[in-house]
mmCIF file of C-alpha atoms in Angstrom:
data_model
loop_
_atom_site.group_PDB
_atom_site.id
_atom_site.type_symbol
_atom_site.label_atom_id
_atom_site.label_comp_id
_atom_site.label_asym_id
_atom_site.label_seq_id
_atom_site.Cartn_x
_atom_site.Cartn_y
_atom_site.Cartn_z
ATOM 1 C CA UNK A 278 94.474 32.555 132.537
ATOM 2 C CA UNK A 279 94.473 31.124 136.128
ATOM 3 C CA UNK A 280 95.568 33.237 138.709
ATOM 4 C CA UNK A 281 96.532 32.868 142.398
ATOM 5 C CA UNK A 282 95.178 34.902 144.911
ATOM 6 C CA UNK A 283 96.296 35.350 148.215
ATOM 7 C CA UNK A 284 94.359 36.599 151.223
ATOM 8 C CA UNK A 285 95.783 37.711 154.787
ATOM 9 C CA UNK A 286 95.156 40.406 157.491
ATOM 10 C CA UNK A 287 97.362 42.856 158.341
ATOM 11 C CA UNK A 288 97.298 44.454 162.193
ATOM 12 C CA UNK A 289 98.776 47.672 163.385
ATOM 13 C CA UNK A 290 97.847 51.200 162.831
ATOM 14 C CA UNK A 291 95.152 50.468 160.185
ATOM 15 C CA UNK A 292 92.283 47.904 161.544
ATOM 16 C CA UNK A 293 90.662 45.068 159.280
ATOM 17 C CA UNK A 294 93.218 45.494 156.650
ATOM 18 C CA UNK A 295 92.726 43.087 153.885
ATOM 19 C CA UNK A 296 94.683 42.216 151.095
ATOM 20 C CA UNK A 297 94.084 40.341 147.904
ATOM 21 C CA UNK A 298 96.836 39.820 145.942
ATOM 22 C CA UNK A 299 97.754 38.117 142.497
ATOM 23 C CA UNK A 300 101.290 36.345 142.211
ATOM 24 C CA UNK A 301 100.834 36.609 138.357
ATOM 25 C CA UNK A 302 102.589 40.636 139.343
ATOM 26 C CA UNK A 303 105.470 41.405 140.938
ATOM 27 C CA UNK A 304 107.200 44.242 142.562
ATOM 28 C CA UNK A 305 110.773 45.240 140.997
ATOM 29 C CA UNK A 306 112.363 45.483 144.483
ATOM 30 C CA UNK A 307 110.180 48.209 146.000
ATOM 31 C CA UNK A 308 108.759 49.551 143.287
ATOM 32 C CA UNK A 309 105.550 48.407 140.681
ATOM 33 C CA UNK A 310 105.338 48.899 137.307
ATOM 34 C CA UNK A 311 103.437 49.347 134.365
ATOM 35 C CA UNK A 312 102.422 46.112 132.376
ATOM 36 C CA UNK A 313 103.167 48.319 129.016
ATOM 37 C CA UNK A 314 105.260 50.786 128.115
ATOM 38 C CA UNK A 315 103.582 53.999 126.861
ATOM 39 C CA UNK A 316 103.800 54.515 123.196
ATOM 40 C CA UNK A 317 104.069 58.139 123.971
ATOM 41 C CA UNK A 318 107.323 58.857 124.872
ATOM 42 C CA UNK A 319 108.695 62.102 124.853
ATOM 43 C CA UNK A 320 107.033 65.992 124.364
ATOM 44 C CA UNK A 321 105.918 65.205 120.692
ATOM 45 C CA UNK A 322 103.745 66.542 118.988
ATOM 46 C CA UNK A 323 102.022 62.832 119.049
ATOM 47 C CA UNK A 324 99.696 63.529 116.518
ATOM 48 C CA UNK A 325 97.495 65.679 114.197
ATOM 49 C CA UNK A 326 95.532 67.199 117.622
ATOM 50 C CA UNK A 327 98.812 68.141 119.059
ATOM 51 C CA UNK A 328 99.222 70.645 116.254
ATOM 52 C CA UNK A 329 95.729 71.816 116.509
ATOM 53 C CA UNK A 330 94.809 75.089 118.044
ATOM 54 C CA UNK A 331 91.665 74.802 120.291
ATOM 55 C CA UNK A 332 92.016 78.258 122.092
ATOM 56 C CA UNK A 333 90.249 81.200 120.842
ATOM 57 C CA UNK A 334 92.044 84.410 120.679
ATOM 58 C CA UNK A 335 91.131 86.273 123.690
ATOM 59 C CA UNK A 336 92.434 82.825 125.738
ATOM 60 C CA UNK A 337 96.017 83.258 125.258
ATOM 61 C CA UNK A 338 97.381 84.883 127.767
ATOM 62 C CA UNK A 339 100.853 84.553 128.843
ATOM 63 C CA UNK A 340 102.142 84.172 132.772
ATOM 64 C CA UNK A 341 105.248 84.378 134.385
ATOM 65 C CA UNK A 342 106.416 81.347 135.851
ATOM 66 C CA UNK A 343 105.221 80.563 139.836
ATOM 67 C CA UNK A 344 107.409 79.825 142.690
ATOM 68 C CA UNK A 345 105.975 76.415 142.272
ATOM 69 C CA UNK A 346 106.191 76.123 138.422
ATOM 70 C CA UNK A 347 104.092 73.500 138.542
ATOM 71 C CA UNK A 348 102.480 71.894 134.902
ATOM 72 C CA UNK A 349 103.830 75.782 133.692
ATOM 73 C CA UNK A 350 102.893 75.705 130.229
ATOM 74 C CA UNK A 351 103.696 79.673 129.498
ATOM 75 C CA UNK A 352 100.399 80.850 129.352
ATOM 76 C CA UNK A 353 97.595 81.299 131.658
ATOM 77 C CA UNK A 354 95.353 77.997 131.698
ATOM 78 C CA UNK A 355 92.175 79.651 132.590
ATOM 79 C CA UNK A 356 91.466 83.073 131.067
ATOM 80 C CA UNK A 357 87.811 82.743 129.851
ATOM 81 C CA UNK A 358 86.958 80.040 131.729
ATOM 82 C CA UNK A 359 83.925 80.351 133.976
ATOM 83 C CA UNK A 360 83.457 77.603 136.585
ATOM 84 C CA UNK A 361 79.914 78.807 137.060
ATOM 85 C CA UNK A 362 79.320 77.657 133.814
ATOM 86 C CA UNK A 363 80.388 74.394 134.837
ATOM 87 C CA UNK A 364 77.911 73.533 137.367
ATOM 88 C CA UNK A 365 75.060 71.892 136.953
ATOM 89 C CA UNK A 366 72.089 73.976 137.862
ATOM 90 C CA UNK A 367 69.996 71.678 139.746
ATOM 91 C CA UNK A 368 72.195 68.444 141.368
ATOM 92 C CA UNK A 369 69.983 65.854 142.255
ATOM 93 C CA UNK A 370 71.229 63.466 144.991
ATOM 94 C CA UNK A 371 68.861 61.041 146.176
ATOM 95 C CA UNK A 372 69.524 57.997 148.251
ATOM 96 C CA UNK A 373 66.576 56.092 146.873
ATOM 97 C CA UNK A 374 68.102 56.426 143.192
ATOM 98 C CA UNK A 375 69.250 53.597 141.292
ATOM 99 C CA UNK A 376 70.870 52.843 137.985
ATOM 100 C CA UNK A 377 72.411 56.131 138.008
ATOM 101 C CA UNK A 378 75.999 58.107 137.470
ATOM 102 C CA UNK A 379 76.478 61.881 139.612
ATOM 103 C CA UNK A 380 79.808 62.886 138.489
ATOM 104 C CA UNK A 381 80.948 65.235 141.186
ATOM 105 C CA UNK A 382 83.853 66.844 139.646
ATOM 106 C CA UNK A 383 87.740 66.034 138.828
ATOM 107 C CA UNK A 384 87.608 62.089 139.083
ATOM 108 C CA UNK A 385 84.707 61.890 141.821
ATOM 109 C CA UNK A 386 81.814 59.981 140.974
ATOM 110 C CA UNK A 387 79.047 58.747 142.711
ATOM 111 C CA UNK A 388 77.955 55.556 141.162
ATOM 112 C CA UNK A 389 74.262 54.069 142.436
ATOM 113 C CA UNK A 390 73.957 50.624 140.959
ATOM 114 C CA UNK A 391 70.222 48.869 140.356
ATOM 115 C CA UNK A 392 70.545 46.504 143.234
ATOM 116 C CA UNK A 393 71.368 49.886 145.727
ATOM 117 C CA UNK A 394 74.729 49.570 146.633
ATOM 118 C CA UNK A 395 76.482 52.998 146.346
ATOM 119 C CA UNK A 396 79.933 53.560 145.783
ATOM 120 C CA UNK A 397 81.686 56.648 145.337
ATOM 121 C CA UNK A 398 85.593 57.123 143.236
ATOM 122 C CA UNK A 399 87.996 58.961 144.320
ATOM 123 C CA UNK A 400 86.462 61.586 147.206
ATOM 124 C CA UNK A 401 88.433 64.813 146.832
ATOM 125 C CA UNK A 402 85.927 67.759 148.266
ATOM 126 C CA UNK A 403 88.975 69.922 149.480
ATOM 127 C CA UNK A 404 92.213 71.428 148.710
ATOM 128 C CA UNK A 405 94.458 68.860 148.683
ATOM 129 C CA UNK A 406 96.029 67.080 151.977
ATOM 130 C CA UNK A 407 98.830 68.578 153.682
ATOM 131 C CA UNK A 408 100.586 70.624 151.501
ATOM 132 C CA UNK A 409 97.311 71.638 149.565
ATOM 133 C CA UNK A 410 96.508 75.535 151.636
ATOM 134 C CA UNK A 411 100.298 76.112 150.802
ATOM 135 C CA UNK A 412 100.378 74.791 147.305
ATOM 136 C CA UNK A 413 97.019 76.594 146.205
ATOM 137 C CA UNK A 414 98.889 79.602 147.317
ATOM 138 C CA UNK A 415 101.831 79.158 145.884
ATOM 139 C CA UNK A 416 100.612 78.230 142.679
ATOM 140 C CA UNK A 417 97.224 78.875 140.938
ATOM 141 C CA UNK A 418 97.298 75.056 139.113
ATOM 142 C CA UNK A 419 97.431 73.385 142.901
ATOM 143 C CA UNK A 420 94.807 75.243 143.474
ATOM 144 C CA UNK A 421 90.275 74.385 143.182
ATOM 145 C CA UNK A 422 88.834 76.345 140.524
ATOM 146 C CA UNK A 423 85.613 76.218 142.417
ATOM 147 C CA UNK A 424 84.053 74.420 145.630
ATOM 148 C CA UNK A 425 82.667 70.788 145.350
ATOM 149 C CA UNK A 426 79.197 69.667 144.897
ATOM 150 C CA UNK A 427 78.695 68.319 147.964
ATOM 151 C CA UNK A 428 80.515 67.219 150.934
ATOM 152 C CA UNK A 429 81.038 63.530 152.111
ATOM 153 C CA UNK A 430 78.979 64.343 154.774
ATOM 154 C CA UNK A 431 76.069 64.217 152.272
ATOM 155 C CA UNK A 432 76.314 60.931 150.921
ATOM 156 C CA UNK A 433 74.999 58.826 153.834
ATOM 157 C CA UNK A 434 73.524 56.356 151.815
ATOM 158 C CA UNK A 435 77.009 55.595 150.331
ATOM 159 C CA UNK A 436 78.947 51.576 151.737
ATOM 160 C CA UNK A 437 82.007 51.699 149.877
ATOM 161 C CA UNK A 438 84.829 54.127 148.252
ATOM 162 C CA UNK A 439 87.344 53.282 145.611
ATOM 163 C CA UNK A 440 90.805 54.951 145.141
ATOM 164 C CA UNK A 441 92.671 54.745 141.925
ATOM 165 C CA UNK A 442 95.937 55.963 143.286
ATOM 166 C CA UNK A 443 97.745 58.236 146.352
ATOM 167 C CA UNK A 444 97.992 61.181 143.919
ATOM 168 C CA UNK A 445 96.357 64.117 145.734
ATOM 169 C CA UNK A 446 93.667 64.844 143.158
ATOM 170 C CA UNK A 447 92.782 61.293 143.798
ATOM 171 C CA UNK A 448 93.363 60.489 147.390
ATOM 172 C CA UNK A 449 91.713 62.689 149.742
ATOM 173 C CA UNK A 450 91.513 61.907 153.879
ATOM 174 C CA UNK A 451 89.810 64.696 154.837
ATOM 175 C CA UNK A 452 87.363 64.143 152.252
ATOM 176 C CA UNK A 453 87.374 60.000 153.365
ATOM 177 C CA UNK A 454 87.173 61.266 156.967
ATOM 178 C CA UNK A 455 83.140 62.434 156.076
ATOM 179 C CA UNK A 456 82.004 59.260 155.123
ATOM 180 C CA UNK A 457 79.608 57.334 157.228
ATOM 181 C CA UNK A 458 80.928 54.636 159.978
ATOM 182 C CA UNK A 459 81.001 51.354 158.211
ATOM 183 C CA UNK A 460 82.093 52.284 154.766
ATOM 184 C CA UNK A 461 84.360 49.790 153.321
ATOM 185 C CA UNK A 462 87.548 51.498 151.226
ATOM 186 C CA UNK A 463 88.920 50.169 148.518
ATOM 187 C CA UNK A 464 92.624 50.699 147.838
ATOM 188 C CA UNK A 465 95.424 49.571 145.514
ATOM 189 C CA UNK A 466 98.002 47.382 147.193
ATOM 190 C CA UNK A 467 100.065 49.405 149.526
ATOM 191 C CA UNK A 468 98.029 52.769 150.200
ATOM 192 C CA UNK A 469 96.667 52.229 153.553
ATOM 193 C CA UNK A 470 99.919 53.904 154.760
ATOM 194 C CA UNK A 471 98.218 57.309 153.037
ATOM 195 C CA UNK A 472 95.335 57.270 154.744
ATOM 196 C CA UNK A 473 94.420 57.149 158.413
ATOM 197 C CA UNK A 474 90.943 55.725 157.749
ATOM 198 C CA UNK A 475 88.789 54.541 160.769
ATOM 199 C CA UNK A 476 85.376 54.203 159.028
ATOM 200 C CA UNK A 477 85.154 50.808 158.299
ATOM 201 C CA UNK A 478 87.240 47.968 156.872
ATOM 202 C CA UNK A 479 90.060 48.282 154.388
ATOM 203 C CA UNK A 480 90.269 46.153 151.296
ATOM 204 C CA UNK A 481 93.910 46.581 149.583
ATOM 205 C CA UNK A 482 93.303 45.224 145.894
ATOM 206 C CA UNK A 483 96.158 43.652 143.300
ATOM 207 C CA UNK A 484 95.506 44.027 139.294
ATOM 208 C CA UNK A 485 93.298 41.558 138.072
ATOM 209 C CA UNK A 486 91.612 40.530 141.731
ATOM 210 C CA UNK A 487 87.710 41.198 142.635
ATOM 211 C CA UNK A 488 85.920 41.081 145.903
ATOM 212 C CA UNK A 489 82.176 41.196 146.769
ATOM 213 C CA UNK A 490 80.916 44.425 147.786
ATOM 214 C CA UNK A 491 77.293 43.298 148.903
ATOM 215 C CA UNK A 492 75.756 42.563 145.555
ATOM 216 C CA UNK A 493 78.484 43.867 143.704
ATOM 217 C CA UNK A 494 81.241 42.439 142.218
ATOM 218 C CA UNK A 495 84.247 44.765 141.984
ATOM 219 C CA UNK A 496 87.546 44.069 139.985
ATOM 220 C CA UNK A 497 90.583 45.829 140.705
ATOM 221 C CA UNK A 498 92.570 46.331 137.079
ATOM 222 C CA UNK A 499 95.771 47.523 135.695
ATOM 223 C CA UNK A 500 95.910 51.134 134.011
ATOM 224 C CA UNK A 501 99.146 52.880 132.869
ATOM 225 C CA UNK A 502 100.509 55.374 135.428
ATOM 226 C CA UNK A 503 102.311 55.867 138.654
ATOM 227 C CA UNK A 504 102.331 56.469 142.097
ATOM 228 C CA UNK A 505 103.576 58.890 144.885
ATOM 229 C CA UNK A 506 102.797 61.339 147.776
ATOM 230 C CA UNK A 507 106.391 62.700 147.780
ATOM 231 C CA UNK A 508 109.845 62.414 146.281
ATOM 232 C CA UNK A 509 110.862 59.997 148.233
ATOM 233 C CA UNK A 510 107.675 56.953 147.360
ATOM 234 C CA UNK A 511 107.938 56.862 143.630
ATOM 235 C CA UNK A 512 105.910 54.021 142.261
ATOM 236 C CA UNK A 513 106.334 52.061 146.136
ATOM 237 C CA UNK A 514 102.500 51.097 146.040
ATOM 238 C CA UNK A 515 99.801 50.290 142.854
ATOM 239 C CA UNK A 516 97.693 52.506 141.211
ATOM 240 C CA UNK A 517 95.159 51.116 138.424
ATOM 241 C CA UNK A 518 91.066 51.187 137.504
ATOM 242 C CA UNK A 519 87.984 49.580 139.021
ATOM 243 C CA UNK A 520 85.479 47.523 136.820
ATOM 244 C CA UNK A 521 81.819 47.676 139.642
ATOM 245 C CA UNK A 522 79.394 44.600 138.096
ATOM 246 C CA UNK A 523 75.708 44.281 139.645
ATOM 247 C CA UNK A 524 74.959 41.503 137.791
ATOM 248 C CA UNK A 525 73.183 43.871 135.126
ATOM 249 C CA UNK A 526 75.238 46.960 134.153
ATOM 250 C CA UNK A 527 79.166 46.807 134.188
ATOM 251 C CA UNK A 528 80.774 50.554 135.361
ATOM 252 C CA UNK A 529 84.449 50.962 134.805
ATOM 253 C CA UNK A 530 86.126 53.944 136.076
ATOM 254 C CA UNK A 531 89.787 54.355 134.463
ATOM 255 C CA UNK A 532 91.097 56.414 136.927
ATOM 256 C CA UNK A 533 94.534 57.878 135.813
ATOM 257 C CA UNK A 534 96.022 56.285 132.680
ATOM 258 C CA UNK A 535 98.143 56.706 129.639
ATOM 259 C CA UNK A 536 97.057 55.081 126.786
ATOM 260 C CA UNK A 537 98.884 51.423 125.801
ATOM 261 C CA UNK A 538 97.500 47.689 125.101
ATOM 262 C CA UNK A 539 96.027 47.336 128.641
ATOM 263 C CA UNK A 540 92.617 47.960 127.921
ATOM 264 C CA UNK A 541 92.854 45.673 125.022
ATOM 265 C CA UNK A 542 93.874 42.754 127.907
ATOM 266 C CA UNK A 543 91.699 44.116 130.133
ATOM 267 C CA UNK A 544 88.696 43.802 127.376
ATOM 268 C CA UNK A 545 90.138 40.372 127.072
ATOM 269 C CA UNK A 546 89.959 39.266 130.820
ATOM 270 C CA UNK A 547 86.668 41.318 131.119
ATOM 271 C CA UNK A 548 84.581 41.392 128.520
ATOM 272 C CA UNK A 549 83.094 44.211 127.262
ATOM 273 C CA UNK A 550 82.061 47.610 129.801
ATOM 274 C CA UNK A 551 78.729 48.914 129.615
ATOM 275 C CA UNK A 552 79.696 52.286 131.059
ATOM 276 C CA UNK A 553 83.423 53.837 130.591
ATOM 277 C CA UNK A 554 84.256 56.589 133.429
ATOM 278 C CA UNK A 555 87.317 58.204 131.065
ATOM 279 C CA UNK A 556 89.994 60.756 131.811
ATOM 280 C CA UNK A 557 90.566 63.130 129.113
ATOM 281 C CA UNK A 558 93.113 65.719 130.697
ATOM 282 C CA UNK A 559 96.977 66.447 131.485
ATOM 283 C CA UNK A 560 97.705 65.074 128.445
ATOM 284 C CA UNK A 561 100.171 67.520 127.177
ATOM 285 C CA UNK A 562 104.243 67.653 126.921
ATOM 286 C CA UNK A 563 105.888 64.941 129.021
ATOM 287 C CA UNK A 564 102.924 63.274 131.056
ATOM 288 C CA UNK A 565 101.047 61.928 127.827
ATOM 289 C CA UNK A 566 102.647 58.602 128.970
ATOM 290 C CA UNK A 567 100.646 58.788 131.816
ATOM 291 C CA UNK A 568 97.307 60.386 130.990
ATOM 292 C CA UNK A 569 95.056 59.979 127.857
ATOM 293 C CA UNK A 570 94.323 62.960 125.731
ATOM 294 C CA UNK A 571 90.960 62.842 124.218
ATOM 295 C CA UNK A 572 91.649 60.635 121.322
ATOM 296 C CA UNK A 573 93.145 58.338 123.505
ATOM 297 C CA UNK A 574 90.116 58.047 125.540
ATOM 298 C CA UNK A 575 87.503 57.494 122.402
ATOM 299 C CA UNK A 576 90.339 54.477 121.435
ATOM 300 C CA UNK A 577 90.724 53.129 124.954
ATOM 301 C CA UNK A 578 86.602 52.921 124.856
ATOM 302 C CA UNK A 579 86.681 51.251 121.840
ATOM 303 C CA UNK A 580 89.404 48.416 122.997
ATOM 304 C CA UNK A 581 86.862 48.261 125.738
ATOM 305 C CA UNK A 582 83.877 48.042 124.256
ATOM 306 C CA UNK A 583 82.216 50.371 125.632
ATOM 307 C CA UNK A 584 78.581 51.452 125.144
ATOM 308 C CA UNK A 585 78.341 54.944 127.110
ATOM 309 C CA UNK A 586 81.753 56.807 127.564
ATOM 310 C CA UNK A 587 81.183 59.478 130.593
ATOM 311 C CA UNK A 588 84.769 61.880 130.550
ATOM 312 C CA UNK A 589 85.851 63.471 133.468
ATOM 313 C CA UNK A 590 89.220 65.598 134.834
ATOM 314 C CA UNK A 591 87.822 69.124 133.149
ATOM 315 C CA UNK A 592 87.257 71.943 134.972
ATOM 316 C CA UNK A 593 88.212 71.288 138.495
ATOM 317 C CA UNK A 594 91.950 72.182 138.383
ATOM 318 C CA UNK A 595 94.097 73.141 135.787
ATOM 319 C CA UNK A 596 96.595 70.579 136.991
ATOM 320 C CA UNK A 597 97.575 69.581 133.235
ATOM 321 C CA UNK A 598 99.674 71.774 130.603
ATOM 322 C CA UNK A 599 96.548 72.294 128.598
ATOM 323 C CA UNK A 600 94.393 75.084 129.108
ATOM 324 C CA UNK A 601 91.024 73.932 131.284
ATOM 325 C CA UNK A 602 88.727 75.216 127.785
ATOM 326 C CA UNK A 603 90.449 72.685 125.767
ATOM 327 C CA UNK A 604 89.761 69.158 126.593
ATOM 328 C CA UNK A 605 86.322 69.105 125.784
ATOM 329 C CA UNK A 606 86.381 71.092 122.164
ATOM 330 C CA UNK A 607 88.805 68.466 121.420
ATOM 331 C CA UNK A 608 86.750 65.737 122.502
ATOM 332 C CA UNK A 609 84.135 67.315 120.463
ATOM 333 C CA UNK A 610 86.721 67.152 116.703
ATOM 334 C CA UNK A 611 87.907 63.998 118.045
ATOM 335 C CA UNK A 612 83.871 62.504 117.910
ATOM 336 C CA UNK A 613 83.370 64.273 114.834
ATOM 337 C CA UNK A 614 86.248 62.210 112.851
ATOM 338 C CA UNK A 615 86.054 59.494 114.411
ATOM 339 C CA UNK A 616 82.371 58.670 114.634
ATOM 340 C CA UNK A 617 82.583 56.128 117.852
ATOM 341 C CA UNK A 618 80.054 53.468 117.772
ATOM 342 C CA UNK A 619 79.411 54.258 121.190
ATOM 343 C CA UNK A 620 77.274 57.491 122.969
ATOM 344 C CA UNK A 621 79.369 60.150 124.689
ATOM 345 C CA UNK A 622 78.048 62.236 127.368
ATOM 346 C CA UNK A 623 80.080 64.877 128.734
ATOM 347 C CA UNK A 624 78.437 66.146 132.432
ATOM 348 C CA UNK A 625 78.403 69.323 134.165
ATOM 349 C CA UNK A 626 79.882 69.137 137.623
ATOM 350 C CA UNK A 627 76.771 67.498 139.828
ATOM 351 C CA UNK A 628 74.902 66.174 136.861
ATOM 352 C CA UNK A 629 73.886 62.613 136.560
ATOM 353 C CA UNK A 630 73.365 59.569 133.764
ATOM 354 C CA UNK A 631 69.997 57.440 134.709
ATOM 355 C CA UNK A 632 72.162 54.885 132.425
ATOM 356 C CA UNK A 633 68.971 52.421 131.876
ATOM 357 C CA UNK A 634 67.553 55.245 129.983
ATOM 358 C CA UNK A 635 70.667 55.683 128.181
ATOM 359 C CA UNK A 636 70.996 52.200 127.166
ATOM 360 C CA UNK A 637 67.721 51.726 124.965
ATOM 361 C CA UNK A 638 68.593 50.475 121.826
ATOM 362 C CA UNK A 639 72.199 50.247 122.536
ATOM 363 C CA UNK A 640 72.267 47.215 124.781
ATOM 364 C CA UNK A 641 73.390 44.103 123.117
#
């Protein structure tokens, strides 16, 4: 499929803004959308794992609505969860590391490819921006279940950031604000107005684009979702997934996404991943269109042919309907009926993949 890119600079506020866009996509007046509509339309129950029960006893505890309400589910989403059991005991980072994946909680990962370029997704060390002391107050879901990792400040080493979307579990300044002078940021079309970033250059990134980050190729692709920072921005700039390519290993982090055909296409423009970075939370009620529950993800790494599926989203918030305990034990059933032909490794919060390793007898 040939595509047309286009490449200007924009000057104001933001310096070295660059944009690569793809005139195969459009905007519907001042909004994007979503190549495919979800499948999952609706509360459900979707399928067999929507009628499951995952909880134990002693986790169902019901709540009283907050002021907030937000993701309110009826019940309290983590009774018996221990984010100290979460951690990993001993977190590793070392700038001189290569061919290796630190996930750093929520969707935060700090990807170190063989040729040493470092890249880090989504940044959020805080509360959220703005609104995030007063939300976490307000309401227990807006609010950490436990401190990051590490701290922006920490990751020196690191050239170049990559944002999925201006959600606020996704897009952090504050947390952008620590990185090193010089670090490039990569954004979906239309979210430098979210951030005022003064590190380093600003590449804004249209579906099915890629740039050169040093030795790396990165792609900018679709995903199923949506995009705001308030009521009044709905869907008014792109949100989608990033495919990082060292010549050797091929990372893709999913960032937000419901499950449709667009990993199909993107297998089909691609090729198939060697690592899959996959959501597997806020699945429930009426965002399944937008977020994958656990079966979604194992499917989705199948379309993309995926040979090591690394899930992420647990245990940072409890931003979804689902109680925090449950994405993983259903990640578990889902592996044990459907048998993946692919390995998946769920991390603790600060423990890394050295993928090489990983990949013995499993590389094609």
């Amino acid at each position: 499929m040939a595509l047309i890119i286009t490449l200007f600079f924009c000057f104001g506020c933001q310096p070295d803004i660059t944009r690569l866009e793809n005139s195969q996509f459009k905007r519907s007046g001042s909004k994007y959308q979503n190549i495919y509509v979800s499948k999952y339309q609706g509360k459900g129950p979707h399928n067999k794992y929507d009628e499951m029960e995952f909880l134990l006893p002693e986790e169902k505890k019901k709540v009283e609505k907050s002021i907030v309400g937000f993701a309110y589910s009826g019940f309290d989403k983590t009774v018996g969860f221990r984010f100290d059991d979460m951690l990993f005991p001993n977190i590793d980072i070392d700038a001189t590391q290569v061919n290796r994946v630190t996930w750093l909680g929520h969707a935060s990962f700090l990807i170190q490819l063989g040729n040493g370029d470092a890249l880090v997704t989504d940044p959020v060390f805080e509360e959220f921006d703005g609104f995030g002391w007063l939300g976490s107050i307000l309401d227990d879901s807006l609010k950490r279940l436990g401190p990051a990792p590490i701290k922006a400040e920490q990751l020196a080493f690191v050239s170049g950031v990559a944002i999925s979307h201006n959600h606020y579990d996704h897009l952090n300044s504050s947390s952008l604000d620590g990185f090193n002078d010089g670090t490039r940021l990569y954004l979906p079309l239309d979210n430098a107005d979210d951030v005022n970033f003064n590190k380093g250059s600003i590449i804004e990134m249209d579906w099915y684009t890629k740039t050169s980050h040093n030795a790396t190729t990165i792609h900018f692709l679709p995903a199923n979702h949506m995009s705001n920072r308030s009521f009044s921005d709905i869907d008014e700039s792109l949100w989608g997934s990033w495919l990082f390519d060292d010549g050797v290993t091929r990372i893709y982090f999913a960032g937000d996404s419901g499950y449709s055909p667009i990993f199909k296409d993107i297998a089909q423009h691609i090729g198939n991943i060697d690592i899959c970075l996959m959501p597997i939370v806020a699945y429930p009620g009426p965002a399944r269109y937008m977020h994958m529950s656990p079966e979604d993800a194992v499917k989705a790494g199948q379309d993309l042919g995926c040979k090591l599926f690394i899930p992420w989203g647990y245990g940072t918030w409890s931003l979804g309907y689902e109680h925090v305990n449950e994405p993983l034990r259903r990640l578990a059933k889902v592996v044990e009926d459907v048998q993946p032909d692919f390995i998946i490794q769920p991390l603790k919060i600060g423990e890394h993949v050295d993928f090489v390793e990983q990949f013995t007898g499993v590389r094609n």
